[in-house]
Coordinates of N, CA and C in Angstrom, one line a residue:
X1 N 42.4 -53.9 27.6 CA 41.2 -53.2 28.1 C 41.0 -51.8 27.6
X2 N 42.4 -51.1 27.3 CA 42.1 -49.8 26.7 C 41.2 -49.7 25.4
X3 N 41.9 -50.6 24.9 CA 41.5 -50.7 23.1 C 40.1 -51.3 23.4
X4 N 39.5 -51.8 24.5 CA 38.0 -52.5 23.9 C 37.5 -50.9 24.5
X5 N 37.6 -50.5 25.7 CA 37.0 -49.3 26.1 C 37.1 -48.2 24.6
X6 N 38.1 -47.8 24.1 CA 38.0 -47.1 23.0 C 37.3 -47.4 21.5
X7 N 37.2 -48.8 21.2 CA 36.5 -49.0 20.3 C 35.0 -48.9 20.8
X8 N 34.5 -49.3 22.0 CA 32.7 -48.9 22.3 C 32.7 -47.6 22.5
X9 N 33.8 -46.2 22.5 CA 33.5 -44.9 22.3 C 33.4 -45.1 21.0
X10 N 33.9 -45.6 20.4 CA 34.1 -45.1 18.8 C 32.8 -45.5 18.2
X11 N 32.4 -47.1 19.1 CA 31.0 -46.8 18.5 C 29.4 -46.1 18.8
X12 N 29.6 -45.6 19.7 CA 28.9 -44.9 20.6 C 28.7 -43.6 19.5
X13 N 30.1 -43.2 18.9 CA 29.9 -42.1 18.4 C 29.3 -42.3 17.2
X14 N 29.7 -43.2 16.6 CA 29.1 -43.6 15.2 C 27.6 -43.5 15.4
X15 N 27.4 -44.2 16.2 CA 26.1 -44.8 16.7 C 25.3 -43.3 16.7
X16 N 25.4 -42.3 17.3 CA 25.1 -40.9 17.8 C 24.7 -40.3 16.5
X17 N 25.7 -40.5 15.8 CA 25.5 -39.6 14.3 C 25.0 -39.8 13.4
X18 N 26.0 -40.8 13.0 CA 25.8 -41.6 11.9 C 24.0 -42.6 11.7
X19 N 23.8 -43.6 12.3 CA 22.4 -44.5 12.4 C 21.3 -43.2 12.1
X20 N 21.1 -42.3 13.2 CA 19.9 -41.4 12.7 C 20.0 -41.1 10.9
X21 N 20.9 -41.0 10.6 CA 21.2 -40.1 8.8 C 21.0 -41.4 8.2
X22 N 21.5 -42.5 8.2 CA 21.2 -43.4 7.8 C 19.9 -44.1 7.3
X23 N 18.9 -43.8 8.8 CA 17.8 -44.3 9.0 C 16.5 -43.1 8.4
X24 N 16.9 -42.3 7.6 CA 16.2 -41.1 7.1 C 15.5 -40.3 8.6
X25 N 16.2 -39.8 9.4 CA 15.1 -39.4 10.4 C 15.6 -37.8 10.0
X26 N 14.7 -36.8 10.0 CA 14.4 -35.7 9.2 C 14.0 -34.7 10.2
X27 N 14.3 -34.6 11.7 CA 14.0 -34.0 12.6 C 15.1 -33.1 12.0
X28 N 16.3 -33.7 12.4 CA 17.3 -32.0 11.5 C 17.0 -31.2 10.5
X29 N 17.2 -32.3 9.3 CA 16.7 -31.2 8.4 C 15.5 -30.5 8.4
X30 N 14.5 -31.1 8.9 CA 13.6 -30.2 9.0 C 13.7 -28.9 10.2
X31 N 14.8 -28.8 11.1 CA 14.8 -27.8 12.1 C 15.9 -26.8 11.3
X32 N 16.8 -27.4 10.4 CA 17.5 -26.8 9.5 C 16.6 -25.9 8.5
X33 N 15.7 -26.3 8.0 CA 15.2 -25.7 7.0 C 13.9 -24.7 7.8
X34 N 13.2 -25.3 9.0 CA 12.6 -24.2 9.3 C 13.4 -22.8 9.8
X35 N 14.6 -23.2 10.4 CA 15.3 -21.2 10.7 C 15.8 -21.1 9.6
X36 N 15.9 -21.4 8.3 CA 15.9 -21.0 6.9 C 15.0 -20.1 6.9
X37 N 13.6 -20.5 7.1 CA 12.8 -20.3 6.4 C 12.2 -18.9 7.6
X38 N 12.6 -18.9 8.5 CA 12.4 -18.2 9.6 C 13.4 -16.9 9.8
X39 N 14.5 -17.1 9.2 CA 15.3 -16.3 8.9 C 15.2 -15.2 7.9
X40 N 14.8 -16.3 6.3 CA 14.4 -16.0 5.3 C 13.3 -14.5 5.3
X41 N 11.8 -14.7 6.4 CA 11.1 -14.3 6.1 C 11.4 -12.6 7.4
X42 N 12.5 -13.2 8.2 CA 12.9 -11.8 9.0 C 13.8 -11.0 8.0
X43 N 14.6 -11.6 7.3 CA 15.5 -10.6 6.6 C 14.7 -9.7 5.6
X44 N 13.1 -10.3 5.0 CA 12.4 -9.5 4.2 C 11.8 -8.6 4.9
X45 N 11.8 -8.8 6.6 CA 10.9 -7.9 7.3 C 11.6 -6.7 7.1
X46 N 12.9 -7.1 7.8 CA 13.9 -5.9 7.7 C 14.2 -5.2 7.1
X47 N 14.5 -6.0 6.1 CA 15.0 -4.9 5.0 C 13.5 -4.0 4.3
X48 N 12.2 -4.2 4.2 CA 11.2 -3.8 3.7 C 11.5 -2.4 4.6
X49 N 11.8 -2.4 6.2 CA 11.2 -1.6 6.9 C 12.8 -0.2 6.8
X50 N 14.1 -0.7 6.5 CA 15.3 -0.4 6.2 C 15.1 0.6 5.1
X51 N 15.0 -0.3 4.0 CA 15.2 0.2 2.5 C 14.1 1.3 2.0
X52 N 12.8 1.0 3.0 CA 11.6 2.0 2.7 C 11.0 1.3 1.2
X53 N 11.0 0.0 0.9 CA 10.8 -0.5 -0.2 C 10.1 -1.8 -0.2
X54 N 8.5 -2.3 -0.8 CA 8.0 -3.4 -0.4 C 9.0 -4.6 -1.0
X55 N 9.0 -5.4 0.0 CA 9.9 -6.9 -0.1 C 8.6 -7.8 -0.2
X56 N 8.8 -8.6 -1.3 CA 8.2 -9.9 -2.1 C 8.3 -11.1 -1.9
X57 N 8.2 -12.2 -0.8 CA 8.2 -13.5 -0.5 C 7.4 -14.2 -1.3
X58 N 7.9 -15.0 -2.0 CA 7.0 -16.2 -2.8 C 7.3 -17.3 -2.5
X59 N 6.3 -18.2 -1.8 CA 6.5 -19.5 -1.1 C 5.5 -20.1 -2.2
X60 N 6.7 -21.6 -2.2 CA 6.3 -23.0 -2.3 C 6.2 -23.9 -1.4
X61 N 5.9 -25.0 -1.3 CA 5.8 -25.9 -0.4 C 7.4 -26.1 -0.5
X62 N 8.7 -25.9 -0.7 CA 10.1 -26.0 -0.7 C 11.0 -25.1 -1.0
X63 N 10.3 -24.4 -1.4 CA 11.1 -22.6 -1.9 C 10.7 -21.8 -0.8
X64 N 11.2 -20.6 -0.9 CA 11.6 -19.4 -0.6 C 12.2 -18.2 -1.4
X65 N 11.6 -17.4 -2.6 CA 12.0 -16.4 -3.2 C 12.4 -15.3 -2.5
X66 N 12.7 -14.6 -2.1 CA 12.7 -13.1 -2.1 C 13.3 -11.9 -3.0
X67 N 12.5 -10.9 -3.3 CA 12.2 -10.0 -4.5 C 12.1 -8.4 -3.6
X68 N 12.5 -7.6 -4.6 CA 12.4 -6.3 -3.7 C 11.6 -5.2 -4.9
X69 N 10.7 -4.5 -4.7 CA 9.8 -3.6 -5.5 C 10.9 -2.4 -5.3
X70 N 11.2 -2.1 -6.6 CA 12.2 -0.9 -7.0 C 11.7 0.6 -7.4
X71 N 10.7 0.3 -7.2 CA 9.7 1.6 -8.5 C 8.4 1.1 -8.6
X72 N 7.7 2.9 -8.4 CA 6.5 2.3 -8.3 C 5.7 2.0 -9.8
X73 N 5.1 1.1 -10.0 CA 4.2 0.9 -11.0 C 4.7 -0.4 -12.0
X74 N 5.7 -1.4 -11.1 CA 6.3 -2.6 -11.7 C 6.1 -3.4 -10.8
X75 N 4.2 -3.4 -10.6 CA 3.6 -4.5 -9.9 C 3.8 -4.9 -8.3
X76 N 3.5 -5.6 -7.7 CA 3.3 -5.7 -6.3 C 4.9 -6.4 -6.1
X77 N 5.4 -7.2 -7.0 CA 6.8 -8.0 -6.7 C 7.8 -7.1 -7.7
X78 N 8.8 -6.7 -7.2 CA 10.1 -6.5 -8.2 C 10.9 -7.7 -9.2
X79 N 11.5 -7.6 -9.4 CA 12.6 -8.7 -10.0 C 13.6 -8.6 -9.5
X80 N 13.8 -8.0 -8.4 CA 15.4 -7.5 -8.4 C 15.2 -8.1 -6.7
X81 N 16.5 -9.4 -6.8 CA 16.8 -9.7 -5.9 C 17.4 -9.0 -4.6
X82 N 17.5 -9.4 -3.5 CA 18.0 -8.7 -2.5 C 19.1 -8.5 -2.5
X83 N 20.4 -7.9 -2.4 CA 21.4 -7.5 -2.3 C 22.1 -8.7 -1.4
X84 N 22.6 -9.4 -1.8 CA 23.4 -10.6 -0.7 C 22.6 -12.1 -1.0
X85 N 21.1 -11.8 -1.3 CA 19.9 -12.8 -1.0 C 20.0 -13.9 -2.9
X86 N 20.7 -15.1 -2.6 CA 20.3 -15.2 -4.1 C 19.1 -16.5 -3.9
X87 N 18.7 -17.0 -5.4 CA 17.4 -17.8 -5.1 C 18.2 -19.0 -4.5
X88 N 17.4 -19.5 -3.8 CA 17.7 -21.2 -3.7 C 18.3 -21.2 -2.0
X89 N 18.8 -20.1 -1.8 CA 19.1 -19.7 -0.1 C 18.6 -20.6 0.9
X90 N 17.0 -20.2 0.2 CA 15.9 -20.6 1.4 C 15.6 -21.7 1.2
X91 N 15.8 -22.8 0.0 CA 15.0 -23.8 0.0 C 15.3 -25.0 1.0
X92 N 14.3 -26.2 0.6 CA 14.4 -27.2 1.3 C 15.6 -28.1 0.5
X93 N 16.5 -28.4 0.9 CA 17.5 -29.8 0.2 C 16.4 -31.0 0.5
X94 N 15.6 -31.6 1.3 CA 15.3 -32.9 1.1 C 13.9 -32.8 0.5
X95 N 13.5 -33.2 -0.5 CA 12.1 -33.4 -0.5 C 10.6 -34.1 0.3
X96 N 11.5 -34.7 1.3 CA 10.3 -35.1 2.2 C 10.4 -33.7 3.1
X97 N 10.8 -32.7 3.0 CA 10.8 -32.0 3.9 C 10.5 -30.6 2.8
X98 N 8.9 -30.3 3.9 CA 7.9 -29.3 3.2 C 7.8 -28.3 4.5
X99 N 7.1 -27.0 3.3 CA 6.1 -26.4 4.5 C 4.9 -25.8 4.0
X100 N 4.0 -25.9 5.2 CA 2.5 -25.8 4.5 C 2.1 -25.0 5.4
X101 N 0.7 -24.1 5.0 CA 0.3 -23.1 5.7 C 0.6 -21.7 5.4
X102 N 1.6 -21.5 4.6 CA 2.1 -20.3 3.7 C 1.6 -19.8 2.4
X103 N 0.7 -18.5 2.8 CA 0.6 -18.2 1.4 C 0.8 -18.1 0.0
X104 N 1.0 -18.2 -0.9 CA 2.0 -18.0 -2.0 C 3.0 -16.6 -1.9
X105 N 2.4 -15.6 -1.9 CA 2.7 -14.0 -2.1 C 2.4 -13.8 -0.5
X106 N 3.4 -12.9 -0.2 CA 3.5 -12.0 1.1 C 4.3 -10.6 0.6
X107 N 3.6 -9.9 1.6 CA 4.3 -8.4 0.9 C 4.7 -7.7 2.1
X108 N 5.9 -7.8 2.8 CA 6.3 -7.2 3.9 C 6.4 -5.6 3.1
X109 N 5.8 -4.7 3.8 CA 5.4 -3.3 3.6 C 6.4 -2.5 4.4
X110 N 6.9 -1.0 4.3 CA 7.8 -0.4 5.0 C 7.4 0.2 6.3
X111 N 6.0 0.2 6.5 CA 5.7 -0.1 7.7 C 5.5 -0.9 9.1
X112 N 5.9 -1.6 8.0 CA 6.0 -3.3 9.1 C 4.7 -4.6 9.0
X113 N 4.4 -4.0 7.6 CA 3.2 -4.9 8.3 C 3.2 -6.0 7.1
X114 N 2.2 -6.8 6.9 CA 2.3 -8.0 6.1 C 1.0 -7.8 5.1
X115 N 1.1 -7.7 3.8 CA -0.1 -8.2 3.6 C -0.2 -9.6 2.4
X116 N -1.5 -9.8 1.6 CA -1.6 -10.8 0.7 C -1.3 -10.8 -0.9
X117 N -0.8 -9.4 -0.9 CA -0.8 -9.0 -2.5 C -1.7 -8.5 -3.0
X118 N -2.9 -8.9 -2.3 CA -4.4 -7.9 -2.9 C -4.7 -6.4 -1.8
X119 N -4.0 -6.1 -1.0 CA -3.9 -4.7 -0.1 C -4.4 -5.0 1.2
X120 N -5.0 -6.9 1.5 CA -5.5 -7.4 2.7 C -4.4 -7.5 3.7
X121 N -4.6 -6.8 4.9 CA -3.4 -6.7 5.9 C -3.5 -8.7 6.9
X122 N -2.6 -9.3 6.5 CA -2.8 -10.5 7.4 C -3.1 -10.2 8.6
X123 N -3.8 -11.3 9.0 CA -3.7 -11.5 10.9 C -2.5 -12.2 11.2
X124 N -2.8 -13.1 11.8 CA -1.5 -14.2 12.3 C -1.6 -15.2 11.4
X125 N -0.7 -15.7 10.7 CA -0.3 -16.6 10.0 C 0.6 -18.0 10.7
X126 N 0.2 -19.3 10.7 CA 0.9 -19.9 11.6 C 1.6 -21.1 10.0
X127 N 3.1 -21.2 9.6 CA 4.0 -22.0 8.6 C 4.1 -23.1 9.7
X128 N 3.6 -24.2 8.9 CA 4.3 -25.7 9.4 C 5.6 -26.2 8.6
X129 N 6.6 -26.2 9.2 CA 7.5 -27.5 8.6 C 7.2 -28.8 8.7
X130 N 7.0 -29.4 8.0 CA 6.7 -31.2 8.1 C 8.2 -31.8 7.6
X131 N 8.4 -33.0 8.5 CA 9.3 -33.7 7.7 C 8.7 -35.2 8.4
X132 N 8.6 -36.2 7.8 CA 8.2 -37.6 8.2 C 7.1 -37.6 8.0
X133 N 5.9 -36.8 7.3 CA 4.7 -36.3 8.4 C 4.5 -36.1 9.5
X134 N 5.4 -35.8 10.0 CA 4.7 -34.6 11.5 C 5.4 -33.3 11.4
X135 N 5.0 -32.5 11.9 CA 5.2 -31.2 12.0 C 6.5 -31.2 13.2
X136 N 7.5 -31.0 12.5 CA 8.5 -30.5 13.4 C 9.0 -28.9 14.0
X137 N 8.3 -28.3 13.4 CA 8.5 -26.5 13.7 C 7.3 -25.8 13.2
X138 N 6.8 -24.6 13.7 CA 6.0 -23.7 13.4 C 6.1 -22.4 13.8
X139 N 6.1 -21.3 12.6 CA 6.4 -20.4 12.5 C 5.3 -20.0 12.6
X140 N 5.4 -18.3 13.0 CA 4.2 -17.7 13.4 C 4.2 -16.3 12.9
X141 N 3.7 -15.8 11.7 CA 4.0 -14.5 11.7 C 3.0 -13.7 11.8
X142 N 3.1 -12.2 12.4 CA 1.8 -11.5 12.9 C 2.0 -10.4 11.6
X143 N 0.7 -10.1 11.3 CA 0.6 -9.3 9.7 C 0.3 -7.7 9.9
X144 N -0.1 -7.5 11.7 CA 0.1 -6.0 12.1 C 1.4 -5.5 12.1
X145 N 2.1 -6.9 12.7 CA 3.6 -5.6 13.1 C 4.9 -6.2 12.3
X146 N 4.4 -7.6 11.4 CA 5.6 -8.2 10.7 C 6.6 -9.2 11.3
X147 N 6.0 -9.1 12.5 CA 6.9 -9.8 13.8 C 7.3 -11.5 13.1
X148 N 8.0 -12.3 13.2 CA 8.4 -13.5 13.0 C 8.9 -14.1 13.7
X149 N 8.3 -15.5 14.1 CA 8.7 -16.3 16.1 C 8.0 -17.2 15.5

């Protein structure tokens, strides 16, 4: 009786883990890659507002760059990665798992604020993660104060 009770834990557990990864369901990765990407775009807030130096987000539908402006008169993006931040940090691992609604270029400013790369200060910006097609997370960033929720 012990051994049948402990084999339906064992598969109970299998069952728990294992079947969802199996079955492609994308609710994780996709909640994995949106506080990536939510993280991603706080650490540029902060540091913009820290270093006194515009931070450079360049979004793809699976990427996440970040770039830090070193000097003035070498363009709205620097080259020079963040200190700790290397490329590939932010991206997506699965390719059914996207995000849309993201501008290409964001420029967190040392004021706090967001704009488009052309000097336009954002409003609210709302990033979907999709995985399966449906939207599993949405990010919301405000372009007065840089806020990210």
């Amino acid at each position: 009786m012990v051994e049948l009770i402990t084999v339906m834990v064992l598969i109970g557990v299998l069952a728990a883990f294992a079947v969802p990864r199996l079955m492609g369901d994308s609710a994780t990765g996709a909640a994995l890659f949106g506080d990536q990407v939510a993280s991603g775009l706080r650490m540029a807030q902060k540091s913009a507002v820290a270093r006194r130096r515009t931070v450079c987000v360049t979004t793809t539908a699976t990427t996440l760059m970040l770039r830090v402006r070193t000097a003035v008169g070498n363009g709205p993006c620097g080259n020079v990665q963040l200190q700790g931040i290397t490329d590939g940090l932010y991206d997506s691992k699965e390719a059914n798992i996207v995000m849309s609604g993201a501008p290409p270029l964001l420029l967190f400013r040392p004021d706090g604020t967001i704009d488009d790369g052309n000097g336009v200060r954002l409003g609210r910006v709302d990033i979907a993660i999709k995985g399966a097609d449906a939207i599993r997370r949405t990010i919301t960033l405000d372009g007065g104060t840089g806020y990210v929720h």
